[in-house]
Amino acid sequence: MRMAAACWLILAFCGIAAWGATAWAEERPAGIPENYQLVYSQDFKSADAVGDFQMTDAAAWKHALEDNRGALELFKQSKYKPPYRSPVNIALVRDLRVGDVVIEADCLQTGKEYGHRDMVIFFGFQSPSQYYYTHIATKADDHANNIFIVNDAARLKISKVSNEGNNWGLNVWHRVRVHRQVSDGSIRVYFDDLTKPIMVAEDKTFGTGWLGFGSFDDTGKVSNIRVWSPSAEKKAAPAFAN
């Protein structure tokens, strides 16, 4: 009986291990390099998830839960004056620094419709005056719907390719992905269609850095964040001076 019980336990353990490997394979979306691991995920089902983030103004953000979907909601403008012309509403993942990375999230824009209606993903973040961001907006111009760098100066467009704009719609969630590789400086941004980028850039100014979400000066929600990288460093994000 003891031998039979031991064999059952071994088989059960192996079965669980095999199931876990299968589940991991199924959860890895297409387009994620094989050497990348899931280093951060957040579904915001708990209000405590807001504590994962370092913000320009914590009073502008709140936890939201509707129809069993949790989210981090930017519901008003942050009381924050950046050192240069650049986004005002920033929420960085507090303890995560990465180099090569795929950032994926569901985003819902809650502001009024106009050309610069946006949501933003930040990456390669070094300090409040040095970072990259992608500005996904209704219409493209030199200050909207492009990839930008902030480098001790007002934001500067660095996109080589950008589409004409993106329709956020009303109460519509969109899947957004950013794939950044430090080695060749490549940056690719996807909106709903994860097979064809809406923006492409190449820049090697910044290496490993923090990442985050927000808006230049609008409002919106972020949910189902997943971050993949070959490696990650646990280090506290810089504070913002208000």
GROMACS .gro file of C-alpha atoms in nm:
model
  242
    1MET     CA    1   0.000   0.000   0.000
    2ARG     CA    2   0.280   0.239   0.086
    3MET     CA    3   0.451   0.162  -0.247
    4ALA     CA    4   0.127   0.220  -0.435
    5ALA     CA    5   0.070   0.549  -0.253
    6ALA     CA    6   0.425   0.659  -0.329
    7CYS     CA    7   0.382   0.575  -0.698
    8TRP     CA    8   0.054   0.767  -0.706
    9LEU     CA    9   0.219   1.072  -0.554
   10ILE     CA   10   0.502   1.060  -0.810
   11LEU     CA   11   0.256   1.029  -1.097
   12ALA     CA   12   0.042   1.308  -0.958
   13PHE     CA   13   0.345   1.534  -0.922
   14CYS     CA   14   0.460   1.458  -1.277
   15GLY     CA   15   0.110   1.519  -1.405
   16ILE     CA   16   0.095   1.859  -1.238
   17ALA     CA   17   0.438   1.950  -1.372
   18ALA     CA   18   0.339   1.847  -1.725
   19TRP     CA   19   0.013   2.041  -1.699
   20GLY     CA   20   0.204   2.349  -1.586
   21ALA     CA   21   0.439   2.331  -1.883
   22THR     CA   22   0.143   2.297  -2.120
   23ALA     CA   23  -0.034   2.591  -1.959
   24TRP     CA   24   0.280   2.805  -1.990
   25ALA     CA   25   0.311   2.717  -2.359
   26GLU     CA   26  -0.054   2.811  -2.416
   27GLU     CA   27  -0.019   3.139  -2.227
   28ARG     CA   28   0.281   3.259  -2.430
   29PRO     CA   29   0.127   3.474  -2.705
   30ALA     CA   30   0.257   3.472  -3.060
   31GLY     CA   31   0.541   3.717  -3.112
   32ILE     CA   32   0.705   3.671  -2.770
   33PRO     CA   33   1.068   3.552  -2.816
   34GLU     CA   34   1.143   3.210  -2.669
   35ASN     CA   35   1.412   3.342  -2.433
   36TYR     CA   36   1.172   3.596  -2.278
   37GLN     CA   37   1.006   3.511  -1.946
   38LEU     CA   38   0.698   3.663  -1.788
   39VAL     CA   39   0.856   3.900  -1.531
   40TYR     CA   40   0.547   4.097  -1.428
   41SER     CA   41   0.170   4.062  -1.460
   42GLN     CA   42  -0.118   4.249  -1.304
   43ASP     CA   43  -0.494   4.203  -1.353
   44PHE     CA   44  -0.597   4.462  -1.090
   45LYS     CA   45  -0.858   4.233  -0.935
   46SER     CA   46  -0.737   4.361  -0.597
   47ALA     CA   47  -0.728   4.728  -0.499
   48ASP     CA   48  -0.385   4.663  -0.347
   49ALA     CA   49  -0.245   4.646  -0.701
   50VAL     CA   50  -0.234   5.025  -0.715
   51GLY     CA   51   0.060   5.002  -0.475
   52ASP     CA   52   0.271   4.850  -0.753
   53PHE     CA   53   0.307   5.192  -0.912
   54GLN     CA   54   0.509   5.509  -0.862
   55MET     CA   55   0.305   5.802  -0.995
   56THR     CA   56   0.351   6.166  -1.081
   57ASP     CA   57   0.040   6.226  -0.867
   58ALA     CA   58  -0.118   5.934  -0.681
   59ALA     CA   59  -0.437   6.137  -0.628
   60ALA     CA   60  -0.510   6.126  -1.002
   61TRP     CA   61  -0.529   5.745  -1.008
   62LYS     CA   62  -0.761   5.489  -0.851
   63HIS     CA   63  -0.854   5.123  -0.860
   64ALA     CA   64  -1.154   5.038  -1.077
   65LEU     CA   65  -1.353   4.714  -1.092
   66GLU     CA   66  -1.640   4.675  -1.337
   67ASP     CA   67  -1.793   4.359  -1.490
   68ASN     CA   68  -1.521   4.157  -1.312
   69ARG     CA   69  -1.246   4.349  -1.494
   70GLY     CA   70  -1.001   4.524  -1.268
   71ALA     CA   71  -0.810   4.830  -1.388
   72LEU     CA   72  -0.583   5.113  -1.288
   73GLU     CA   73  -0.779   5.427  -1.375
   74LEU     CA   74  -0.639   5.770  -1.448
   75PHE     CA   75  -0.952   5.974  -1.374
   76LYS     CA   76  -0.817   6.331  -1.360
   77GLN     CA   77  -0.510   6.533  -1.448
   78SER     CA   78  -0.205   6.496  -1.226
   79LYS     CA   79  -0.080   6.793  -1.031
   80TYR     CA   80   0.265   6.765  -1.178
   81LYS     CA   81   0.486   6.995  -1.381
   82PRO     CA   82   0.749   6.802  -1.578
   83PRO     CA   83   1.094   6.956  -1.615
   84TYR     CA   84   1.041   6.978  -1.994
   85ARG     CA   85   0.742   6.963  -2.229
   86SER     CA   86   0.645   6.597  -2.183
   87PRO     CA   87   0.364   6.378  -2.041
   88VAL     CA   88   0.204   6.483  -1.714
   89ASN     CA   89   0.032   6.157  -1.613
   90ILE     CA   90   0.281   5.876  -1.543
   91ALA     CA   91   0.249   5.553  -1.342
   92LEU     CA   92   0.569   5.346  -1.337
   93VAL     CA   93   0.586   4.984  -1.225
   94ARG     CA   94   0.761   5.059  -0.900
   95ASP     CA   95   1.026   4.786  -0.870
   96LEU     CA   96   1.094   4.663  -1.224
   97ARG     CA   97   1.383   4.756  -1.453
   98VAL     CA   98   1.424   4.578  -1.787
   99GLY     CA   99   1.623   4.613  -2.109
  100ASP     CA  100   1.491   4.400  -2.394
  101VAL     CA  101   1.118   4.380  -2.325
  102VAL     CA  102   0.769   4.314  -2.454
  103ILE     CA  103   0.505   4.519  -2.272
  104GLU     CA  104   0.142   4.428  -2.326
  105ALA     CA  105  -0.176   4.573  -2.174
  106ASP     CA  106  -0.543   4.639  -2.235
  107CYS     CA  107  -0.614   5.012  -2.255
  108LEU     CA  108  -0.938   5.209  -2.257
  109GLN     CA  109  -0.935   5.583  -2.335
  110THR     CA  110  -1.198   5.779  -2.140
  111GLY     CA  111  -1.143   6.135  -2.266
  112LYS     CA  112  -1.323   6.342  -2.528
  113GLU     CA  113  -1.256   6.289  -2.897
  114TYR     CA  114  -0.996   6.517  -3.060
  115GLY     CA  115  -0.676   6.477  -3.262
  116HIS     CA  116  -0.441   6.424  -2.966
  117ARG     CA  117  -0.674   6.196  -2.766
  118ASP     CA  118  -0.417   5.952  -2.629
  119MET     CA  119  -0.282   5.689  -2.400
  120VAL     CA  120   0.089   5.638  -2.340
  121ILE     CA  121   0.330   5.357  -2.258
  122PHE     CA  122   0.669   5.448  -2.108
  123PHE     CA  123   0.989   5.242  -2.133
  124GLY     CA  124   1.364   5.280  -2.095
  125PHE     CA  125   1.278   5.524  -1.814
  126GLN     CA  126   1.594   5.663  -1.650
  127SER     CA  127   1.460   5.969  -1.467
  128PRO     CA  128   1.173   6.219  -1.498
  129SER     CA  129   1.378   6.398  -1.766
  130GLN     CA  130   1.511   6.095  -1.958
  131TYR     CA  131   1.291   5.825  -2.109
  132TYR     CA  132   1.104   5.693  -2.413
  133TYR     CA  133   0.730   5.680  -2.464
  134THR     CA  134   0.481   5.587  -2.732
  135HIS     CA  135   0.188   5.824  -2.773
  136ILE     CA  136  -0.109   5.642  -2.929
  137ALA     CA  137  -0.357   5.903  -3.052
  138THR     CA  138  -0.642   5.968  -3.294
  139LYS     CA  139  -0.432   6.159  -3.547
  140ALA     CA  140  -0.058   6.167  -3.613
  141ASP     CA  141   0.158   6.478  -3.625
  142ASP     CA  142   0.499   6.578  -3.489
  143HIS     CA  143   0.358   6.582  -3.135
  144ALA     CA  144   0.105   6.296  -3.144
  145ASN     CA  145   0.071   5.930  -3.241
  146ASN     CA  146   0.443   5.869  -3.259
  147ILE     CA  147   0.733   5.734  -3.052
  148PHE     CA  148   0.917   6.003  -2.856
  149ILE     CA  149   1.231   6.054  -2.653
  150VAL     CA  150   1.265   6.292  -2.357
  151ASN     CA  151   1.635   6.357  -2.301
  152ASP     CA  152   1.685   6.666  -2.084
  153ALA     CA  153   1.476   6.856  -2.337
  154ALA     CA  154   1.120   6.875  -2.466
  155ARG     CA  155   0.991   6.549  -2.619
  156LEU     CA  156   1.122   6.473  -2.967
  157LYS     CA  157   0.966   6.242  -3.224
  158ILE     CA  158   1.194   5.951  -3.318
  159SER     CA  159   0.953   5.733  -3.519
  160LYS     CA  160   1.066   5.618  -3.860
  161VAL     CA  161   0.718   5.486  -3.932
  162SER     CA  162   0.379   5.577  -3.786
  163ASN     CA  163   0.024   5.520  -3.903
  164GLU     CA  164  -0.217   5.809  -3.954
  165GLY     CA  165  -0.398   5.755  -3.625
  166ASN     CA  166  -0.599   5.513  -3.414
  167ASN     CA  167  -0.966   5.508  -3.321
  168TRP     CA  168  -1.003   5.465  -2.944
  169GLY     CA  169  -1.382   5.458  -2.969
  170LEU     CA  170  -1.616   5.485  -2.670
  171ASN     CA  171  -1.592   5.230  -2.388
  172VAL     CA  172  -1.375   5.006  -2.605
  173TRP     CA  173  -1.077   4.812  -2.469
  174HIS     CA  174  -0.776   4.783  -2.700
  175ARG     CA  175  -0.475   4.552  -2.675
  176VAL     CA  176  -0.149   4.747  -2.693
  177ARG     CA  177   0.200   4.598  -2.722
  178VAL     CA  178   0.548   4.755  -2.722
  179HIS     CA  179   0.852   4.547  -2.821
  180ARG     CA  180   1.186   4.712  -2.746
  181GLN     CA  181   1.535   4.563  -2.802
  182VAL     CA  182   1.832   4.743  -2.651
  183SER     CA  183   2.095   4.568  -2.867
  184ASP     CA  184   1.974   4.709  -3.199
  185GLY     CA  185   1.767   4.998  -3.061
  186SER     CA  186   1.450   4.874  -3.229
  187ILE     CA  187   1.109   4.981  -3.098
  188ARG     CA  188   0.782   4.844  -3.239
  189VAL     CA  189   0.434   4.942  -3.125
  190TYR     CA  190   0.115   4.744  -3.192
  191PHE     CA  191  -0.252   4.837  -3.151
  192ASP     CA  192  -0.508   4.552  -3.159
  193ASP     CA  193  -0.338   4.380  -3.456
  194LEU     CA  194  -0.030   4.228  -3.292
  195THR     CA  195   0.116   4.115  -3.625
  196LYS     CA  196   0.170   4.456  -3.786
  197PRO     CA  197   0.326   4.751  -3.597
  198ILE     CA  198   0.162   5.093  -3.612
  199MET     CA  199   0.492   5.261  -3.519
  200VAL     CA  200   0.858   5.177  -3.565
  201ALA     CA  201   1.168   5.354  -3.432
  202GLU     CA  202   1.536   5.288  -3.371
  203ASP     CA  203   1.729   5.453  -3.090
  204LYS     CA  204   2.007   5.341  -2.853
  205THR     CA  205   2.025   5.643  -2.622
  206PHE     CA  206   1.887   5.463  -2.314
  207GLY     CA  207   1.946   5.106  -2.197
  208THR     CA  208   1.779   4.927  -1.908
  209GLY     CA  209   1.505   5.128  -1.743
  210TRP     CA  210   1.162   5.134  -1.580
  211LEU     CA  211   0.832   5.111  -1.765
  212GLY     CA  212   0.484   5.242  -1.710
  213PHE     CA  213   0.153   5.373  -1.836
  214GLY     CA  214  -0.044   5.694  -1.852
  215SER     CA  215  -0.138   5.981  -2.080
  216PHE     CA  216   0.008   6.310  -2.194
  217ASP     CA  217  -0.292   6.506  -2.067
  218ASP     CA  218  -0.599   6.284  -2.103
  219THR     CA  219  -0.766   6.007  -1.897
  220GLY     CA  220  -0.802   5.632  -1.932
  221LYS     CA  221  -0.778   5.284  -1.783
  222VAL     CA  222  -0.512   5.010  -1.796
  223SER     CA  223  -0.576   4.642  -1.731
  224ASN     CA  224  -0.422   4.296  -1.782
  225ILE     CA  225  -0.061   4.412  -1.787
  226ARG     CA  226   0.198   4.152  -1.885
  227VAL     CA  227   0.570   4.210  -1.925
  228TRP     CA  228   0.817   3.966  -2.079
  229SER     CA  229   1.195   4.003  -2.074
  230PRO     CA  230   1.509   3.784  -2.079
  231SER     CA  231   1.594   3.928  -1.737
  232ALA     CA  232   1.469   4.184  -1.489
  233GLU     CA  233   1.615   4.389  -1.205
  234LYS     CA  234   1.429   4.474  -0.886
  235LYS     CA  235   1.507   4.839  -0.813
  236ALA     CA  236   1.287   5.122  -0.687
  237ALA     CA  237   1.164   5.370  -0.946
  238PRO     CA  238   1.259   5.736  -0.901
  239ALA     CA  239   1.020   5.969  -0.721
  240PHE     CA  240   0.859   6.262  -0.901
  241ALA     CA  241   0.899   6.612  -0.764
  242ASN     CA  242   0.563   6.794  -0.741
   0.00000   0.00000   0.00000
